[in-house]
mmCIF file of C-alpha atoms in Angstrom:
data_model
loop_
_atom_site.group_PDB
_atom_site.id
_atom_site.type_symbol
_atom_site.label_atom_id
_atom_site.label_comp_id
_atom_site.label_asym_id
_atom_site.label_seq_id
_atom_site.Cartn_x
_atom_site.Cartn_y
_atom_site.Cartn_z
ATOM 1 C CA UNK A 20 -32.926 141.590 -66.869
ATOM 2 C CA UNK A 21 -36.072 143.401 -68.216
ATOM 3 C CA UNK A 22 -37.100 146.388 -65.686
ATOM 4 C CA UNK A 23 -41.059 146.274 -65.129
ATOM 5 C CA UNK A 24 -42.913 149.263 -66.521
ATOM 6 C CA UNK A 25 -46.774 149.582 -65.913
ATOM 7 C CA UNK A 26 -49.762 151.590 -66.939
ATOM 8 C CA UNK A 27 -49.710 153.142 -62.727
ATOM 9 C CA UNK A 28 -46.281 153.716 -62.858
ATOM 10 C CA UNK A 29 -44.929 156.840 -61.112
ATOM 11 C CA UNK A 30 -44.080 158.261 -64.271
ATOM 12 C CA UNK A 31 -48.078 158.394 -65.423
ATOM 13 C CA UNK A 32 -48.986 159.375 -62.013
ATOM 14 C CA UNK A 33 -47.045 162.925 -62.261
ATOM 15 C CA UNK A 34 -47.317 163.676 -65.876
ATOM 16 C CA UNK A 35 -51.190 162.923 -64.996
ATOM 17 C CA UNK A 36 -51.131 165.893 -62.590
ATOM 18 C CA UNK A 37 -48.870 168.143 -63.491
ATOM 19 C CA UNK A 38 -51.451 168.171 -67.043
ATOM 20 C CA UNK A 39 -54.293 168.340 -64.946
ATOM 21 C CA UNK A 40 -52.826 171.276 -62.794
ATOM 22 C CA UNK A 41 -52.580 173.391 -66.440
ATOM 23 C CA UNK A 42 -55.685 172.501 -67.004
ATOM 24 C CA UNK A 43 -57.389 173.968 -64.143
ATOM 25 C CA UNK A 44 -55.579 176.937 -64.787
ATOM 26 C CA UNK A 45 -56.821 177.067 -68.327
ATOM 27 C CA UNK A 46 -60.435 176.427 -67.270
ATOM 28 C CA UNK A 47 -60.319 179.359 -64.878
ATOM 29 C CA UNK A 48 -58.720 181.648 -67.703
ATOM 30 C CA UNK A 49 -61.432 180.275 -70.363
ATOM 31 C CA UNK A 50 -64.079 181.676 -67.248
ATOM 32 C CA UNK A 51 -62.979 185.070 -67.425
ATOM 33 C CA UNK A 52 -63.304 184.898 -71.530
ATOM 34 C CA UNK A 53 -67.594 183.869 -71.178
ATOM 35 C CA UNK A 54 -68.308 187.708 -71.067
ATOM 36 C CA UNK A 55 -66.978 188.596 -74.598
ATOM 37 C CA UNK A 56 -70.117 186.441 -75.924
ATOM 38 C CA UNK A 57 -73.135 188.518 -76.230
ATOM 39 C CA UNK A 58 -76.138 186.145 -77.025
ATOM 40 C CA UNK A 59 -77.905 189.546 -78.476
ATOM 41 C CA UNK A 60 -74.968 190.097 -80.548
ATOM 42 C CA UNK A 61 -73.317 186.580 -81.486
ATOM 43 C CA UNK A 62 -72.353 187.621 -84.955
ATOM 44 C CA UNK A 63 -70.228 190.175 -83.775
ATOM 45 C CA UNK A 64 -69.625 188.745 -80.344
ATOM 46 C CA UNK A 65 -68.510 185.214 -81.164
ATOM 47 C CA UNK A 66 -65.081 186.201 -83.218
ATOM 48 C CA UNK A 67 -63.304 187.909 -80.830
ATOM 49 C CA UNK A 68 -64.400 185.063 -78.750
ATOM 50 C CA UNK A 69 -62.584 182.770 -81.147
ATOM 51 C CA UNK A 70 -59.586 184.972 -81.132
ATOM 52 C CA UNK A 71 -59.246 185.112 -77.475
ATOM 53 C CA UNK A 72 -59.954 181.212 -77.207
ATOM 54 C CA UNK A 73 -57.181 180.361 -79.894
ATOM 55 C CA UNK A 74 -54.658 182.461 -77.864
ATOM 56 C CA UNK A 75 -55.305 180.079 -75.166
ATOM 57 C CA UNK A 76 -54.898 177.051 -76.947
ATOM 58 C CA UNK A 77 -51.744 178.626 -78.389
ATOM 59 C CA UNK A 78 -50.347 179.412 -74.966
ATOM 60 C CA UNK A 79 -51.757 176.491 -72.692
ATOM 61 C CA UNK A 80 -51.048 173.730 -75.901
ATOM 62 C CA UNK A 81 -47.381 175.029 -75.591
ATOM 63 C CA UNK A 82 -46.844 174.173 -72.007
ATOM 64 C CA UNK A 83 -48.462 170.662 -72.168
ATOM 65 C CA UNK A 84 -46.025 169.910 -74.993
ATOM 66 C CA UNK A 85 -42.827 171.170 -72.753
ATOM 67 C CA UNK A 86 -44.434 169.129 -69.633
ATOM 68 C CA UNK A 87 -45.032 165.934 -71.814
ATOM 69 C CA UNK A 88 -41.254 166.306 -73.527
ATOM 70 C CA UNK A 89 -39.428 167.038 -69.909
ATOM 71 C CA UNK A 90 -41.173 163.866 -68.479
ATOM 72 C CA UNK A 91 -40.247 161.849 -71.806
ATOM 73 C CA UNK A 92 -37.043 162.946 -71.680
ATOM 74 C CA UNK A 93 -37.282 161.820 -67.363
ATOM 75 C CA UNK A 94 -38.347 158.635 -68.174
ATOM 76 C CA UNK A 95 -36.021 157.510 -71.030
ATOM 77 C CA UNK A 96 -32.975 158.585 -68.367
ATOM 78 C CA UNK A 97 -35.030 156.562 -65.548
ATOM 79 C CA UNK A 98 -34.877 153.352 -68.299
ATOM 80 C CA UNK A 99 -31.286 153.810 -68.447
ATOM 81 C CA UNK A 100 -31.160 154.519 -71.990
ATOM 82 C CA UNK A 101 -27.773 156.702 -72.704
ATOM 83 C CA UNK A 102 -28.023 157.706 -76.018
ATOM 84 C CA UNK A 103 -29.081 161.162 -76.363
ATOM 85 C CA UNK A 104 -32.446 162.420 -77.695
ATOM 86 C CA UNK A 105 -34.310 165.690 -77.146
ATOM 87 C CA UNK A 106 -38.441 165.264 -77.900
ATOM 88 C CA UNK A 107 -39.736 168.372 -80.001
ATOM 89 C CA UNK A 108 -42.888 169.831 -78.768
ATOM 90 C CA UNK A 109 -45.801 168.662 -81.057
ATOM 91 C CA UNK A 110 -47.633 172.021 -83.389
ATOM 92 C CA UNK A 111 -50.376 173.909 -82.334
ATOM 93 C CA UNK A 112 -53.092 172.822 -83.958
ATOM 94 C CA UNK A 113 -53.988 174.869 -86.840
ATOM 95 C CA UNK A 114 -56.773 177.429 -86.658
ATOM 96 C CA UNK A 115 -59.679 175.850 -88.936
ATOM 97 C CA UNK A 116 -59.600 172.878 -86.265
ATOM 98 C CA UNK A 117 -59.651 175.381 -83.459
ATOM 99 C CA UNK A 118 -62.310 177.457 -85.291
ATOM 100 C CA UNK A 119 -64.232 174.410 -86.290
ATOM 101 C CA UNK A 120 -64.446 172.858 -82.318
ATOM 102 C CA UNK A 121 -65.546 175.861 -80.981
ATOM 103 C CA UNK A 122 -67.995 177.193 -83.398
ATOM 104 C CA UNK A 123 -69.905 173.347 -82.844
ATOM 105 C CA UNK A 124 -69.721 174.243 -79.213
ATOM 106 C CA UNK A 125 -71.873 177.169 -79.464
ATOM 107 C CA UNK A 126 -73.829 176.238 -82.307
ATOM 108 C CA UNK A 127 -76.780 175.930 -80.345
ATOM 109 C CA UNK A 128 -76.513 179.880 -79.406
ATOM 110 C CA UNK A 129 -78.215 180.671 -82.732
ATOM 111 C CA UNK A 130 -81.093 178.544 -82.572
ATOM 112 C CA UNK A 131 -81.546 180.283 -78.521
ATOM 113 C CA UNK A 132 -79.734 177.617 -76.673
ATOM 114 C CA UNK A 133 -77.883 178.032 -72.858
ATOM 115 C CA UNK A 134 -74.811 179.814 -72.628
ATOM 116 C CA UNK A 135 -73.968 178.215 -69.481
ATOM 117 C CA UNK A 136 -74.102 174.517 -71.777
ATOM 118 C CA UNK A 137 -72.151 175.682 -74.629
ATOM 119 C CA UNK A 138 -69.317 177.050 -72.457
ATOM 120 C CA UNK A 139 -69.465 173.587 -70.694
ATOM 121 C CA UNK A 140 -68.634 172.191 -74.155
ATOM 122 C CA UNK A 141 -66.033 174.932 -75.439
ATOM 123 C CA UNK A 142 -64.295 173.822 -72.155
ATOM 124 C CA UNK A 143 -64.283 170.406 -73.027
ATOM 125 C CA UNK A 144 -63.138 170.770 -76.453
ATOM 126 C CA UNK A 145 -60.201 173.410 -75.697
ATOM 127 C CA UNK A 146 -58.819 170.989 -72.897
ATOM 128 C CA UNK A 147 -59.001 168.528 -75.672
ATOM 129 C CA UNK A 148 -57.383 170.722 -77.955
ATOM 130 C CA UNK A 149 -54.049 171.836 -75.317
ATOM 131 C CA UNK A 150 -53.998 168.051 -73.425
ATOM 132 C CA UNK A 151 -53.336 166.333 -77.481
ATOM 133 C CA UNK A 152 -50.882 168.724 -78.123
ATOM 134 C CA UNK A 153 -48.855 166.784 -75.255
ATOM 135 C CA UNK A 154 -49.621 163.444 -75.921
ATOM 136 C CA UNK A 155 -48.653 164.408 -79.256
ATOM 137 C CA UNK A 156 -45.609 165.540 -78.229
ATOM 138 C CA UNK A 157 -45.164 161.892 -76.832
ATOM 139 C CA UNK A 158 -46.467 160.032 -79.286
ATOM 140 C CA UNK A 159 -43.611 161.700 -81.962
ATOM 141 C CA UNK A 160 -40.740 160.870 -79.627
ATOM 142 C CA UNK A 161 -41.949 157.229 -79.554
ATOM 143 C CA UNK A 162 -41.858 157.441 -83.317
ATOM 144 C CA UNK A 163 -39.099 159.232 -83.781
ATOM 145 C CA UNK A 164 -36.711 157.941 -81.014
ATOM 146 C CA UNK A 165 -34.778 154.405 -81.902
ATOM 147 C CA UNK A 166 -34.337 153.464 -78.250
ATOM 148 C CA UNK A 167 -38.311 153.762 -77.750
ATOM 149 C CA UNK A 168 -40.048 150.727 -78.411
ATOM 150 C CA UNK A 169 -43.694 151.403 -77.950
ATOM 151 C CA UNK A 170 -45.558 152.952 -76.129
ATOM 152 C CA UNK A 171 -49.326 152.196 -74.043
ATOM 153 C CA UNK A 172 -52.240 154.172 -72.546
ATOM 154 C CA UNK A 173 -53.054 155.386 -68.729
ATOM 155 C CA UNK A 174 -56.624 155.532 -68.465
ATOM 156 C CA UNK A 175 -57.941 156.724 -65.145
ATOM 157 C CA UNK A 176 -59.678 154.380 -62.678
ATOM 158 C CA UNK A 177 -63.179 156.786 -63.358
ATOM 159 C CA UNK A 178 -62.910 156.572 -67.306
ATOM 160 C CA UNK A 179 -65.307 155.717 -69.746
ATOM 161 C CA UNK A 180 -65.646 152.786 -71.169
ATOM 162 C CA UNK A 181 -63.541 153.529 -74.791
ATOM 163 C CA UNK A 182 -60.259 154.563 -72.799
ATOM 164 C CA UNK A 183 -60.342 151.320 -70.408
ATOM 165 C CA UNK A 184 -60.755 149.633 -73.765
ATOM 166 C CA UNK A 185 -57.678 151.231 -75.325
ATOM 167 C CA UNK A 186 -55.822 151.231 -72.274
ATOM 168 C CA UNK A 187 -56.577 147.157 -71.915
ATOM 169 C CA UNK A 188 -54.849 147.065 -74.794
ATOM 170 C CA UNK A 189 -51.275 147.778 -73.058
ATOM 171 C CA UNK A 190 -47.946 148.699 -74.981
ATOM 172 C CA UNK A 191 -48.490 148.007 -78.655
ATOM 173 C CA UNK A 192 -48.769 151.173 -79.814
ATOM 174 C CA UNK A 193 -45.962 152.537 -82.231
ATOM 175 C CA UNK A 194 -48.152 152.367 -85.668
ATOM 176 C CA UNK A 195 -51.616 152.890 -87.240
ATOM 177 C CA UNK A 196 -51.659 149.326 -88.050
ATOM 178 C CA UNK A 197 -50.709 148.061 -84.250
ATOM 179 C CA UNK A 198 -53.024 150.564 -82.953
ATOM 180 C CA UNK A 199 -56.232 149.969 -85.346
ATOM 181 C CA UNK A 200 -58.719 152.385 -86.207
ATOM 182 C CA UNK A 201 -61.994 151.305 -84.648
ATOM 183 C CA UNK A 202 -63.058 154.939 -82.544
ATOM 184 C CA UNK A 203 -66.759 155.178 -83.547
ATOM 185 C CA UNK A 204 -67.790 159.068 -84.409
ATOM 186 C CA UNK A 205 -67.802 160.080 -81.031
ATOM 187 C CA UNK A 206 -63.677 159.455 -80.786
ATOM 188 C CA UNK A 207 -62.806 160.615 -84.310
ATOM 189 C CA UNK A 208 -60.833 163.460 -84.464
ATOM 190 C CA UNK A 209 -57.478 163.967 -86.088
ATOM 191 C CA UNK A 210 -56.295 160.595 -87.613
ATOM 192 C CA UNK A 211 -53.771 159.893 -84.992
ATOM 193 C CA UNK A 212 -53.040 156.192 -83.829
ATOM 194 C CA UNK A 213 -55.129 156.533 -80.798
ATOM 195 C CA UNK A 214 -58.240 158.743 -80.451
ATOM 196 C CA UNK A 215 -59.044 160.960 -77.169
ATOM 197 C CA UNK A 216 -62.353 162.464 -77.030
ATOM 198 C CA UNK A 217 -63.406 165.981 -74.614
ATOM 199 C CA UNK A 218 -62.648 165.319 -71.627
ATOM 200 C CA UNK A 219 -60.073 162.864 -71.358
ATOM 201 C CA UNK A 220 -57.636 162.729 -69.101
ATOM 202 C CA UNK A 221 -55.935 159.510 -70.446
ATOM 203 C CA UNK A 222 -51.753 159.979 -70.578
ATOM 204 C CA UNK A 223 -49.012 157.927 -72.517
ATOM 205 C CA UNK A 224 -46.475 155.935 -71.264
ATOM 206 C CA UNK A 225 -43.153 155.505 -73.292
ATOM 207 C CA UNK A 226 -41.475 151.990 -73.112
ATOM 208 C CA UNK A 227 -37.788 151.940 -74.520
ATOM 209 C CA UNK A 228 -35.176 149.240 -74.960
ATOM 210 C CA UNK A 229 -34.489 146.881 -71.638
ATOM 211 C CA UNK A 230 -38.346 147.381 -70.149
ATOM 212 C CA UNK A 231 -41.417 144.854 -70.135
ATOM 213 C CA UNK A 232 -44.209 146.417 -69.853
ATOM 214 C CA UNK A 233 -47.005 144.725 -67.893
ATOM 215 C CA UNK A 234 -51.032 145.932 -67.034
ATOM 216 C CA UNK A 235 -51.824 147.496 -64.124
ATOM 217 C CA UNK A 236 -54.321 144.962 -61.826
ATOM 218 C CA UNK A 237 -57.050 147.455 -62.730
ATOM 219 C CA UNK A 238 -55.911 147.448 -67.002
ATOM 220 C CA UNK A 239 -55.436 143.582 -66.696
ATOM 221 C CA UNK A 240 -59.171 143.211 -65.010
ATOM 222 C CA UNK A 241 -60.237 145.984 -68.151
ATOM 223 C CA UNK A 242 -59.295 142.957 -70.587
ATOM 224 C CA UNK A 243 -60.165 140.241 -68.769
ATOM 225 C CA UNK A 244 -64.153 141.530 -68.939
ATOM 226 C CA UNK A 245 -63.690 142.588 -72.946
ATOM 227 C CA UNK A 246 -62.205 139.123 -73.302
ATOM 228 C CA UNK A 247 -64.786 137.419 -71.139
ATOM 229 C CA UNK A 248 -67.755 139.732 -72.734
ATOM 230 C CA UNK A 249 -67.072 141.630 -75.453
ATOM 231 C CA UNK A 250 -64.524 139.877 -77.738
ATOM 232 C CA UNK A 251 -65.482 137.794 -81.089
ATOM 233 C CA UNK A 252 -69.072 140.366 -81.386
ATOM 234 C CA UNK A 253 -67.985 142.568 -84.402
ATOM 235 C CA UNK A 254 -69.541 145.875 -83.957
ATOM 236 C CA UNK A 255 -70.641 145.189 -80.249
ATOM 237 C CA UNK A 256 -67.718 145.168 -78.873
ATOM 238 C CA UNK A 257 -67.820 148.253 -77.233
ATOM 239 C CA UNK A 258 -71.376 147.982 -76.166
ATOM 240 C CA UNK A 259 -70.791 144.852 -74.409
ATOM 241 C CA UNK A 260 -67.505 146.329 -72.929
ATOM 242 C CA UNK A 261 -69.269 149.126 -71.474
ATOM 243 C CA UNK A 262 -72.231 146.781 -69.880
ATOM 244 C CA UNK A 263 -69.558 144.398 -68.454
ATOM 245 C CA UNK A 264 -67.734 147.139 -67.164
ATOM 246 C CA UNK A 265 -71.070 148.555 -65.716
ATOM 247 C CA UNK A 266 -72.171 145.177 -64.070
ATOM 248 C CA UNK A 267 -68.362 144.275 -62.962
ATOM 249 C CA UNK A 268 -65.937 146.717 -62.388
ATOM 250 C CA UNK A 269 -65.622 148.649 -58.835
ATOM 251 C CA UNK A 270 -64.787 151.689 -60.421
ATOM 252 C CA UNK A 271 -67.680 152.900 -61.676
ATOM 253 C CA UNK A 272 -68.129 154.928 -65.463
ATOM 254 C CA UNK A 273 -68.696 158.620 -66.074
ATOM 255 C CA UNK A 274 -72.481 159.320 -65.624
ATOM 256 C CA UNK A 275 -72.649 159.855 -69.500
ATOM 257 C CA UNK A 276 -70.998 156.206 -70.180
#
């Protein structure tokens, strides 16, 4: 018999924190690194920045990738699949997409614009930058590993409206082509099956051989409003999603959603 496997499983619930504990460390090291940017000297200021930034990503990126592959590697043993498999931490991102997201955070700088706003957005982008490296990391071993079948999206109760979407979606995620391509400009990114924007806190959860998985009653009331409001309205889908969610759900949208 099929063992149940849900979006607010256990498993989603600790890689959720143990990811969000790095990142609060990595916010409070990315605090100490503000002072190398001189707003009187950006040109010469904003490099080393860079530099110091990238060694960040390099070091923080690393240890979301070990966390995602350990709890992988947990949860295939807790489906009671025997065959062995060891998940590979994902690459580092390489440095023109590290350059490239932090130069358009402080982009403003040159034209006079708050410091205090365009570390807000470096922040945002770097946790980006460390948090894909470990859903990358699980996204491979769902590609890579026979005994994996699929695998679906945890979206936090307080997300915006794109991740309920996505994680409304459940466990069909393996492929491009199950997973679609319909992020608007705000969610591109790398071409990756699903799209995470700044800020997202959004995990993956792995389903292998022998386990149904089934939507959380928060995920299952996500679809029934898209279904309900949103679905057959090519190219308003997600603007109807978002004002059903607004007007229906209990848990209520980011301020910027």
């Amino acid at each position: 018999m099929a063992t149940r496997i849900s979006d607010d499983s256990g498993a989603a619930a600790r890689d959720r924190r143990a990811q969000a504990a790095l990142i609060a460390l990595l916010l409070r090291d990315m605090r100490t690194l503000r002072r190398l940017i001189a707003p009187v000297r950006l040109r010469e200021t904003v490099p080393d920045w860079i530099a110091a930034v990238r060694s960040l990503v390099d070091q923080y990126g690393a240890a979301s990738s070990s966390l995602a592959a350990a709890a992988y590697e947990e949860q295939r043993e807790a489906a009671g699949i025997r065959s062995r498999y060891s998940a590979e931490p994902a690459a580092a991102p390489p440095d023109e997409q590290v350059e490239a997201s932090l130069r358009w955070a402080v982009a403003d700088l040159w034209d006079g614009g708050d410091l205090k706003a365009a570390q807000s957005k470096a922040d945002g982008a770097v946790q980006k930058l460390v948090l894909d490296q470990g859903r990358e990391t699980l996204r491979q071993a769902v590609r890579q590993d026979r005994d994996a079948v699929a695998y679906a999206r945890a979206a936090a109760l307080g997300a915006c409206s794109f991740c309920k979407l996505m994680a409304s979606r459940g466990a069909v995620y393996k492929t491009a082509g199950t997973a679609g391509r319909e992020a608007d400009e705000r969610f591109s990114g790398d071409a990756s099956v699903v799209k995470f924007h700044d800020n997202c806190h959004c995990t993956i959860i792995p389903v292998f051989r022998g386990q149904r998985f089934e939507l959380s009653e928060h995920a299952a009331g996500w679809d029934r409003l898209y279904r309900e409001y949103a679905q057959g309205h090519p190219g308003e889908q997600l603007r109807l999603f978002r004002r059903a969610l607004a007007e229906h759900d209990r848990h209520p949208l980011p301020a910027a959603h």
